[in-house]
Amino acid sequence: MTTETSNVSPLAPEWLAVPEDLNVLQAPMWAAGVDRNADGEVAIDGVAVTQLKEQFGTPLFVMSETDFRLRARSFKDAFDAAFADICGGVDVYYAGKSFLCTAVAQWVTEEGLRLDTCSGGELAVAARAGVPGGNLSLHGNNKSDAEINRALDMLVGRIVVDSLDELERVARIASSRGETAKVMLRLTPGVHAHTHEFIATAHEDQKFGLSMAGDSTAQQGLSAAEEAVAAAASYPGIELLGLHCHIGSQIFEPDGFELAAQKLLGFQAAMQAKYSIVLPELDLGGGYGIAYTPVDTPRPPAEIADAMAAVVRSTCAELGIEPPRISIEPGRAIVGSTTFTLYEVGTRKTVRVDVESAAGDQENVTYPRRYVSVDGGMSDNARPVLYDADYSAILASRASVADPQLSRVVGKHCESGDIVVRDVYLPADVAAGDLLAVPGTGAYCWALSSNYNYLARPGVVAVRDGAARLIVRGETEEDLLNRDMGVANV
Ligand code: LLP
């Protein structure tokens, strides 16, 4: 048996190249304003990571407020420009599920965006932040009566109704209050998109939305979507604003969005012809992809906006309908790349992995895989475990000229699947006490965080104009214990 130690590891996935310079931050993954300073440290807007570590500890979510505002504004501007002559612009609802706190809700509002919520808790954040009710939408496939009432109390701009059951419930609650609920209907257009591909299917085997295909169970001959449109028009408690769809997440190509827009507009035209119902709005959802690794190549918002606008324009012209006011719901594409997670390195270990010779007739060769443990893990980023998501990492507290070494960044949880970055080349001299930064953790990381193994959830720091401030403080040991009623009850 022989041992290989060359820089290129056969254990690495094919897409992972050995970086020419391990110290370079590869642009699409990082927020504007993040770079190495003269001391070789990664700094955000001039604030060095060692300073952040000293002030706030690790693990820590480090977010650029400037970059968040830029990305929010660039979505709004790009879509407004592309749709200006079609429907006077676009309403951009930031999807709060990706990451929400009161500061973010305020930035979103200040940048001219609206806010998409999907629970009573998210509505509570919006209320605390002072977001005007008319700027809010409420989503969810199983909204409670309390959530529907809360939305009506807050005069939300739209409730996105997900089922026939719910339509009836919203109508009943609104009527009992002597009010009218503004409603969008979430349809499943039979288009699923993921990253570079979309699949169009006739059947919709999922929990969300009203199917446009086949007969609804209640009324022979009508799809659930059509039945909902007809029912909405008959309920005095409902003002039907329009249709909605969301076709998936982390999508790079516009073709899935285009097909969904065509399908919904076609359906809208059919409803107009059959029932004389004119729907003034259409929401095409979120799902725009971001770069998690150097091989991800997201398109600028303007490119997607232009492609979608062209399809909406031509489809409406073909169908002979007035274009509805368009809205979209990006989450990840606004917040994802604004943030990196800062971790401190602890234990390292290297294992030797057998790789069969390609011809199968020679002896196996073993290659090293180095495990680098950090002070967080699946409790602050569940995405690698949940979705096999790939991330990248960089040595952040100093520059290094050491050779690249294939590494697996893992957390500190009692679970062997607790992986933060499955495969990354890091300098061979990475050691305990070094700081690693993992980019692209702004969306669905803090939001999905847990207290597994009684780890405290990290805080979130926002950096702007060279100043760092906590927008969500990290949990303390007291936070971890203060819902435990055992001792308190003795
Ligand atoms: N609108 C609706 C109705 C949604 O369900 C979602 C995401 C969005 C907008 C925003 O999608 P985005 O632009 O952020 O992709 N936890 C998963 C993603 C779940 C997405 C749920 N819905 C992940 O971490 O990949």
XYZ file of C-alpha atoms and ligand atoms in Angstrom:
515
model
C 0.000 0.000 0.000
C 1.347 3.476 -0.910
C 0.476 6.903 0.440
C -0.151 10.022 -1.675
C 0.152 13.582 -0.417
C -0.102 15.653 -3.611
C -2.206 18.853 -3.431
C -4.964 17.564 -5.709
C -6.834 14.964 -3.775
C -8.802 12.202 -5.490
C -11.071 12.394 -2.462
C -12.233 15.845 -3.562
C -15.395 16.156 -5.651
C -14.788 16.861 -9.327
C -16.064 20.433 -9.144
C -13.596 21.464 -6.433
C -10.392 22.985 -7.855
C -7.267 23.630 -5.825
C -7.253 27.439 -5.473
C -4.207 29.174 -6.909
C -3.965 31.288 -3.782
C -5.746 30.102 -0.647
C -5.770 33.641 0.729
C -7.960 35.083 -2.021
C -11.667 35.605 -1.310
C -13.567 34.453 -4.392
C -15.971 37.237 -5.267
C -19.461 35.840 -5.824
C -19.546 34.126 -2.438
C -18.701 37.191 -0.348
C -20.444 40.394 0.601
C -19.182 43.665 -0.831
C -16.681 45.176 1.603
C -15.211 41.847 2.796
C -11.500 41.519 2.018
C -8.094 40.780 3.511
C -6.483 43.759 5.232
C -2.792 44.702 5.304
C -2.227 42.309 8.231
C -3.575 39.419 6.183
C -6.780 39.195 8.218
C -10.230 39.045 6.700
C -12.041 42.287 7.490
C -15.563 43.449 6.768
C -15.902 47.115 6.016
C -12.538 47.576 7.750
C -13.500 45.617 10.892
C -11.091 42.685 11.342
C -12.388 39.261 12.302
C -10.146 39.041 15.383
C -11.753 42.248 16.623
C -15.209 40.756 16.045
C -14.170 37.590 17.867
C -12.866 39.608 20.807
C -15.970 41.755 21.034
C -18.709 39.205 20.330
C -17.177 35.722 20.567
C -17.645 32.821 18.152
C -19.506 31.282 16.475
C -20.909 34.499 15.084
C -23.008 35.469 12.078
C -21.327 38.510 10.534
C -23.519 40.469 8.167
C -22.860 43.487 5.996
C -25.764 45.879 6.397
C -24.430 47.856 3.441
C -24.445 44.763 1.233
C -27.941 43.767 2.387
C -29.298 47.179 1.480
C -27.480 47.078 -1.879
C -28.881 43.677 -2.797
C -32.405 44.604 -1.687
C -32.259 47.803 -3.682
C -30.753 46.115 -6.740
C -33.645 43.602 -6.903
C -36.167 46.398 -6.581
C -34.441 48.605 -9.166
C -33.831 45.798 -11.669
C -37.417 44.531 -11.582
C -38.900 48.044 -11.524
C -36.890 48.931 -14.624
C -37.740 45.719 -16.500
C -41.476 45.932 -15.754
C -41.895 49.737 -15.865
C -43.726 49.759 -19.210
C -45.678 46.583 -18.442
C -47.240 47.278 -15.048
C -45.465 50.353 -13.680
C -42.901 48.350 -11.678
C -42.802 45.409 -9.307
C -43.566 44.943 -5.610
C -40.643 43.085 -4.049
C -41.556 41.165 -0.899
C -38.443 40.096 1.021
C -39.048 36.500 2.199
C -38.580 36.861 5.956
C -38.288 33.103 6.475
C -34.726 33.288 5.087
C -33.614 35.570 7.935
C -35.704 38.002 9.933
C -35.168 40.300 12.893
C -36.470 43.793 13.558
C -33.370 45.518 12.128
C -33.727 43.615 8.859
C -37.457 44.356 8.695
C -36.605 48.045 9.034
C -33.868 47.977 6.362
C -36.235 46.225 3.970
C -38.861 48.899 4.517
C -36.353 51.749 4.193
C -35.122 50.330 0.877
C -38.645 50.344 -0.557
C -39.363 46.613 -0.271
C -42.273 44.861 1.368
C -42.139 41.881 3.713
C -43.399 38.350 3.225
C -44.178 36.532 6.485
C -45.345 32.966 7.052
C -46.326 32.768 10.725
C -47.720 34.712 13.658
C -44.169 34.960 14.988
C -42.902 36.618 11.828
C -45.899 38.990 11.941
C -44.867 39.826 15.527
C -41.352 40.764 14.342
C -42.865 42.936 11.600
C -45.152 44.641 14.136
C -42.269 45.264 16.544
C -40.240 46.745 13.664
C -43.112 49.031 12.714
C -43.569 47.668 9.172
C -46.825 49.136 7.818
C -49.494 46.403 7.594
C -50.184 47.203 3.959
C -46.585 46.179 3.140
C -47.031 42.680 4.585
C -48.123 39.389 3.143
C -48.944 36.277 5.147
C -48.153 32.837 3.777
C -48.537 29.308 5.146
C -50.281 26.065 4.272
C -51.827 25.706 7.723
C -52.504 29.134 9.165
C -54.287 29.105 12.493
C -57.416 31.162 13.167
C -55.253 33.241 15.521
C -52.781 33.968 12.707
C -55.579 34.912 10.303
C -57.103 37.187 12.943
C -53.731 38.738 13.666
C -53.190 39.415 9.961
C -56.593 41.115 9.786
C -55.833 43.092 12.982
C -52.612 44.303 11.358
C -54.421 45.179 8.100
C -51.942 43.107 6.092
C -51.831 43.856 2.390
C -52.466 40.248 1.384
C -53.127 36.830 2.794
C -51.823 34.174 0.419
C -54.442 31.448 0.638
C -53.114 27.943 0.140
C -56.199 25.670 -0.010
C -59.961 25.554 -0.458
C -60.325 24.841 3.264
C -58.416 27.932 4.132
C -60.268 30.115 1.650
C -63.511 29.233 3.371
C -61.950 29.865 6.788
C -60.517 33.272 5.873
C -63.856 34.250 4.328
C -65.714 33.183 7.473
C -63.345 34.955 9.872
C -63.288 38.157 7.824
C -67.086 38.165 7.484
C -67.570 37.590 11.208
C -65.458 40.689 11.790
C -67.456 42.636 9.206
C -64.324 42.967 7.107
C -62.954 41.935 3.737
C -59.650 40.046 3.512
C -57.339 40.858 0.604
C -56.342 37.491 -0.806
C -53.955 35.949 -3.294
C -54.424 32.290 -4.280
C -51.308 30.108 -4.280
C -51.419 27.784 -7.259
C -49.156 24.891 -8.176
C -48.380 25.427 -11.844
C -46.731 22.018 -12.261
C -43.270 23.549 -12.612
C -40.532 22.576 -10.180
C -37.188 24.234 -10.547
C -33.931 23.532 -8.849
C -30.648 25.214 -9.679
C -30.023 24.667 -13.403
C -33.017 22.511 -14.194
C -36.739 22.667 -14.050
C -39.213 19.876 -14.449
C -42.734 20.409 -15.680
C -45.115 17.801 -14.342
C -48.837 17.377 -14.688
C -49.353 16.167 -11.155
C -48.634 18.096 -8.005
C -47.789 15.717 -5.187
C -46.920 18.240 -2.465
C -48.552 20.021 0.440
C -48.525 23.570 -0.935
C -51.049 25.282 -3.106
C -54.129 24.752 -5.222
C -53.621 22.401 -8.114
C -54.265 23.684 -11.612
C -54.446 20.136 -12.905
C -57.368 17.724 -12.941
C -60.602 17.862 -10.980
C -60.827 19.076 -7.438
C -62.354 16.478 -5.139
C -65.286 18.685 -4.232
C -66.615 19.743 -7.599
C -66.370 17.536 -10.665
C -64.916 19.180 -13.734
C -63.069 22.011 -12.043
C -59.475 22.114 -10.872
C -58.969 23.151 -7.255
C -57.500 26.413 -8.567
C -60.581 27.185 -10.660
C -62.929 26.219 -7.887
C -61.080 28.578 -5.557
C -61.310 31.492 -8.008
C -65.028 30.955 -8.429
C -65.581 30.550 -4.681
C -63.465 33.605 -3.839
C -65.629 35.730 -6.101
C -68.745 34.543 -4.274
C -67.534 35.153 -0.690
C -68.403 38.610 0.641
C -65.416 38.368 3.061
C -62.862 37.998 0.259
C -61.332 40.504 -2.115
C -59.408 38.410 -4.645
C -56.288 40.318 -5.719
C -54.667 37.677 -7.828
C -52.685 34.489 -8.241
C -49.390 33.371 -6.742
C -46.822 30.651 -7.345
C -43.418 29.700 -5.971
C -41.606 27.099 -8.018
C -38.575 26.238 -5.894
C -35.328 27.528 -4.471
C -31.703 28.145 -5.460
C -32.681 28.553 -9.137
C -30.149 29.987 -11.581
C -31.949 29.859 -14.921
C -34.996 31.993 -15.780
C -36.799 29.341 -17.882
C -38.745 27.845 -14.930
C -39.996 31.296 -13.893
C -40.950 32.027 -17.487
C -42.982 28.853 -17.872
C -44.732 29.411 -14.530
C -45.621 32.980 -15.553
C -47.051 31.718 -18.853
C -49.128 29.075 -17.099
C -50.547 31.461 -14.512
C -51.319 34.154 -17.073
C -53.029 31.574 -19.293
C -55.146 30.469 -16.351
C -55.880 34.075 -15.443
C -57.064 34.790 -18.999
C -59.286 31.685 -18.915
C -60.850 32.821 -15.619
C -61.432 36.273 -17.068
C -63.131 34.802 -20.132
C -65.272 32.351 -18.164
C -66.230 34.320 -15.050
C -65.444 37.924 -16.037
C -63.065 38.070 -13.075
C -60.204 40.490 -13.664
C -57.264 39.884 -11.353
C -55.088 42.965 -10.865
C -52.004 41.240 -9.367
C -49.695 38.281 -10.006
C -46.948 37.051 -7.653
C -44.190 34.912 -9.157
C -42.558 33.943 -5.846
C -38.884 33.708 -4.913
C -36.128 31.165 -5.414
C -33.282 33.071 -7.117
C -29.978 31.275 -6.558
C -26.728 32.439 -4.957
C -23.075 31.282 -4.943
C -22.244 28.888 -2.108
C -19.081 27.602 -3.786
C -16.747 28.974 -6.468
C -18.554 27.002 -9.190
C -21.981 28.549 -8.568
C -22.751 31.284 -11.092
C -25.864 33.263 -10.203
C -27.191 35.726 -12.755
C -27.525 39.407 -11.891
C -31.137 40.336 -10.982
C -31.450 42.501 -14.121
C -30.897 39.498 -16.387
C -33.636 37.473 -14.722
C -35.940 40.480 -14.534
C -35.522 41.191 -18.258
C -36.211 37.568 -19.207
C -39.323 37.438 -17.025
C -40.561 40.796 -18.266
C -40.238 39.699 -21.887
C -42.377 36.636 -21.212
C -45.040 38.533 -19.248
C -45.220 41.187 -21.967
C -45.567 38.763 -24.863
C -47.896 36.361 -23.045
C -50.307 39.113 -22.025
C -50.292 40.462 -25.580
C -51.036 36.995 -26.997
C -53.812 36.407 -24.490
C -55.222 39.906 -24.932
C -55.258 40.672 -21.210
C -54.118 43.730 -19.302
C -50.817 42.818 -17.571
C -51.352 42.434 -13.822
C -49.122 44.219 -11.296
C -46.231 41.792 -10.735
C -44.696 40.934 -7.363
C -41.810 38.661 -6.395
C -40.564 37.189 -3.087
C -36.767 36.786 -3.004
C -35.197 35.758 0.305
C -31.888 33.944 -0.171
C -30.768 36.150 -3.092
C -31.033 39.243 -0.897
C -29.629 37.997 2.410
C -27.626 34.842 1.613
C -24.341 36.374 0.488
C -24.454 39.308 2.923
C -23.281 37.080 5.782
C -20.438 34.789 6.771
C -20.192 32.641 9.851
C -17.068 33.086 11.933
C -15.847 29.997 13.789
C -12.814 29.188 15.894
C -10.825 26.087 15.037
C -10.307 23.474 17.741
C -9.396 19.839 17.233
C -7.858 18.549 14.007
C -7.348 15.011 12.895
C -6.340 13.337 9.670
C -7.666 10.032 8.462
C -6.419 7.951 5.565
C -9.014 6.910 3.052
C -8.557 3.993 0.677
C -9.185 4.711 -2.973
C -9.440 1.756 -5.320
C -7.057 1.895 -8.267
C -8.903 2.941 -11.414
C -8.152 -0.313 -13.242
C -9.079 -2.310 -10.175
C -6.064 -4.535 -10.727
C -3.493 -2.556 -8.764
C -3.173 -2.124 -5.048
C -5.345 0.541 -3.397
C -3.838 3.928 -2.584
C -4.645 5.831 0.588
C -5.156 9.568 0.652
C -5.385 11.866 3.644
C -8.581 13.644 4.626
C -8.173 16.207 7.353
C -11.039 16.931 9.753
C -11.031 20.452 11.165
C -13.477 20.919 14.047
C -15.045 24.292 14.767
C -17.001 25.627 17.737
C -20.454 25.456 16.095
C -21.939 23.094 13.521
C -25.332 21.716 12.578
C -27.031 23.850 15.249
C -26.064 27.068 13.407
C -26.090 25.621 9.874
C -28.404 22.669 9.329
C -28.319 22.962 5.541
C -25.459 20.498 4.858
C -27.273 17.872 6.930
C -30.760 18.678 5.648
C -30.060 19.263 1.979
C -26.514 17.984 1.359
C -25.692 21.630 0.774
C -22.123 22.526 -0.145
C -20.317 25.462 1.388
C -16.842 26.919 1.239
C -14.480 28.203 3.949
C -11.365 30.303 4.282
C -8.720 30.826 6.929
C -9.745 34.286 8.124
C -7.561 35.345 11.052
C -4.285 35.343 9.103
C -2.849 34.769 5.665
C -0.888 31.582 5.050
C 1.608 30.363 2.472
C 1.245 26.727 3.510
C 0.232 24.120 0.929
C -3.448 23.419 0.293
C -4.818 20.411 2.100
C -8.177 18.811 1.441
C -10.196 19.391 4.588
C -13.619 18.680 5.979
C -14.891 21.320 8.377
C -17.047 19.708 11.038
C -18.956 20.942 14.062
C -18.871 19.955 17.713
C -22.158 18.039 17.913
C -22.568 14.434 18.930
C -23.425 13.337 15.446
C -21.062 12.092 12.759
C -23.082 13.819 10.025
C -22.390 17.175 11.673
C -20.574 18.670 8.678
C -20.198 22.382 7.991
C -18.136 22.215 4.780
C -17.827 18.794 3.206
C -14.797 19.488 1.021
C -12.526 22.515 0.938
C -8.824 23.142 0.442
C -7.435 24.948 3.484
C -3.809 25.778 4.288
C -1.994 22.821 5.791
C -0.988 24.885 8.831
C -4.548 25.639 10.038
C -4.426 25.112 13.788
C -6.406 25.494 16.997
C -7.234 29.138 17.698
C -7.360 30.118 14.014
C -10.609 31.647 12.790
C -12.438 30.237 9.776
C -15.072 32.139 7.816
C -17.837 30.322 5.920
C -19.520 32.608 3.348
C -23.106 32.530 2.125
C -24.721 31.774 5.483
C -27.203 34.658 5.547
C -30.237 32.625 4.467
C -31.799 29.629 6.235
C -28.904 29.205 8.696
C -29.718 31.408 11.698
C -33.375 30.894 10.725
C -33.033 27.104 11.008
C -30.717 27.137 14.037
C -31.355 24.938 17.057
C -30.105 24.273 20.561
C -29.074 20.707 19.803
C -26.712 19.428 22.505
C -27.556 22.584 24.499
C -25.379 24.774 22.358
C -26.300 28.442 22.567
C -27.438 29.900 19.271
C -24.974 32.497 17.909
C -25.677 36.189 17.682
C -25.815 38.232 14.495
C -23.603 41.272 14.063
C -24.284 43.883 11.402
C -21.393 45.943 10.083
C -21.892 49.302 8.425
C -19.523 52.245 7.849
C -16.767 50.540 9.819
C -18.921 49.939 12.900
C -20.206 46.582 14.140
C -23.376 46.246 16.217
C -25.326 43.275 17.459
C -28.721 42.999 15.802
C -29.505 39.686 17.521
C -27.541 38.838 20.632
C -26.151 35.363 21.091
C -27.813 33.111 23.632
C -26.373 32.721 27.103
C -26.372 29.709 29.387
C -29.225 31.375 31.231
C -31.247 31.516 28.008
C -30.633 27.809 27.611
C -32.006 27.079 31.048
C -34.753 29.608 31.541
C -37.610 27.562 30.043
C -36.665 24.514 32.095
C -39.367 24.444 34.782
C -37.887 21.673 36.921
C -35.893 23.564 39.532
C -38.163 26.615 39.451
C -41.119 24.406 40.450
C -39.410 22.743 43.405
N -41.932 32.572 -1.317
C -42.401 31.405 -0.855
C -43.824 31.123 -0.914
C -41.520 30.467 -0.313
O -41.988 29.309 0.132
C -40.134 30.759 -0.258
C -39.193 29.804 0.318
C -39.686 31.999 -0.733
C -40.616 32.886 -1.275
C -38.245 32.424 -0.691
O -37.425 31.581 -1.405
P -35.879 31.999 -1.647
O -35.879 33.199 -2.551
O -35.305 32.350 -0.318
O -35.276 30.796 -2.243
N -34.746 25.942 3.816
C -34.489 25.752 2.411
C -35.280 26.701 1.587
C -36.726 26.639 1.887
C -37.442 27.648 1.079
C -38.825 27.772 1.545
N -39.576 28.725 0.816
C -33.016 25.954 2.144
O -32.303 26.299 3.074
O -32.552 25.770 1.024
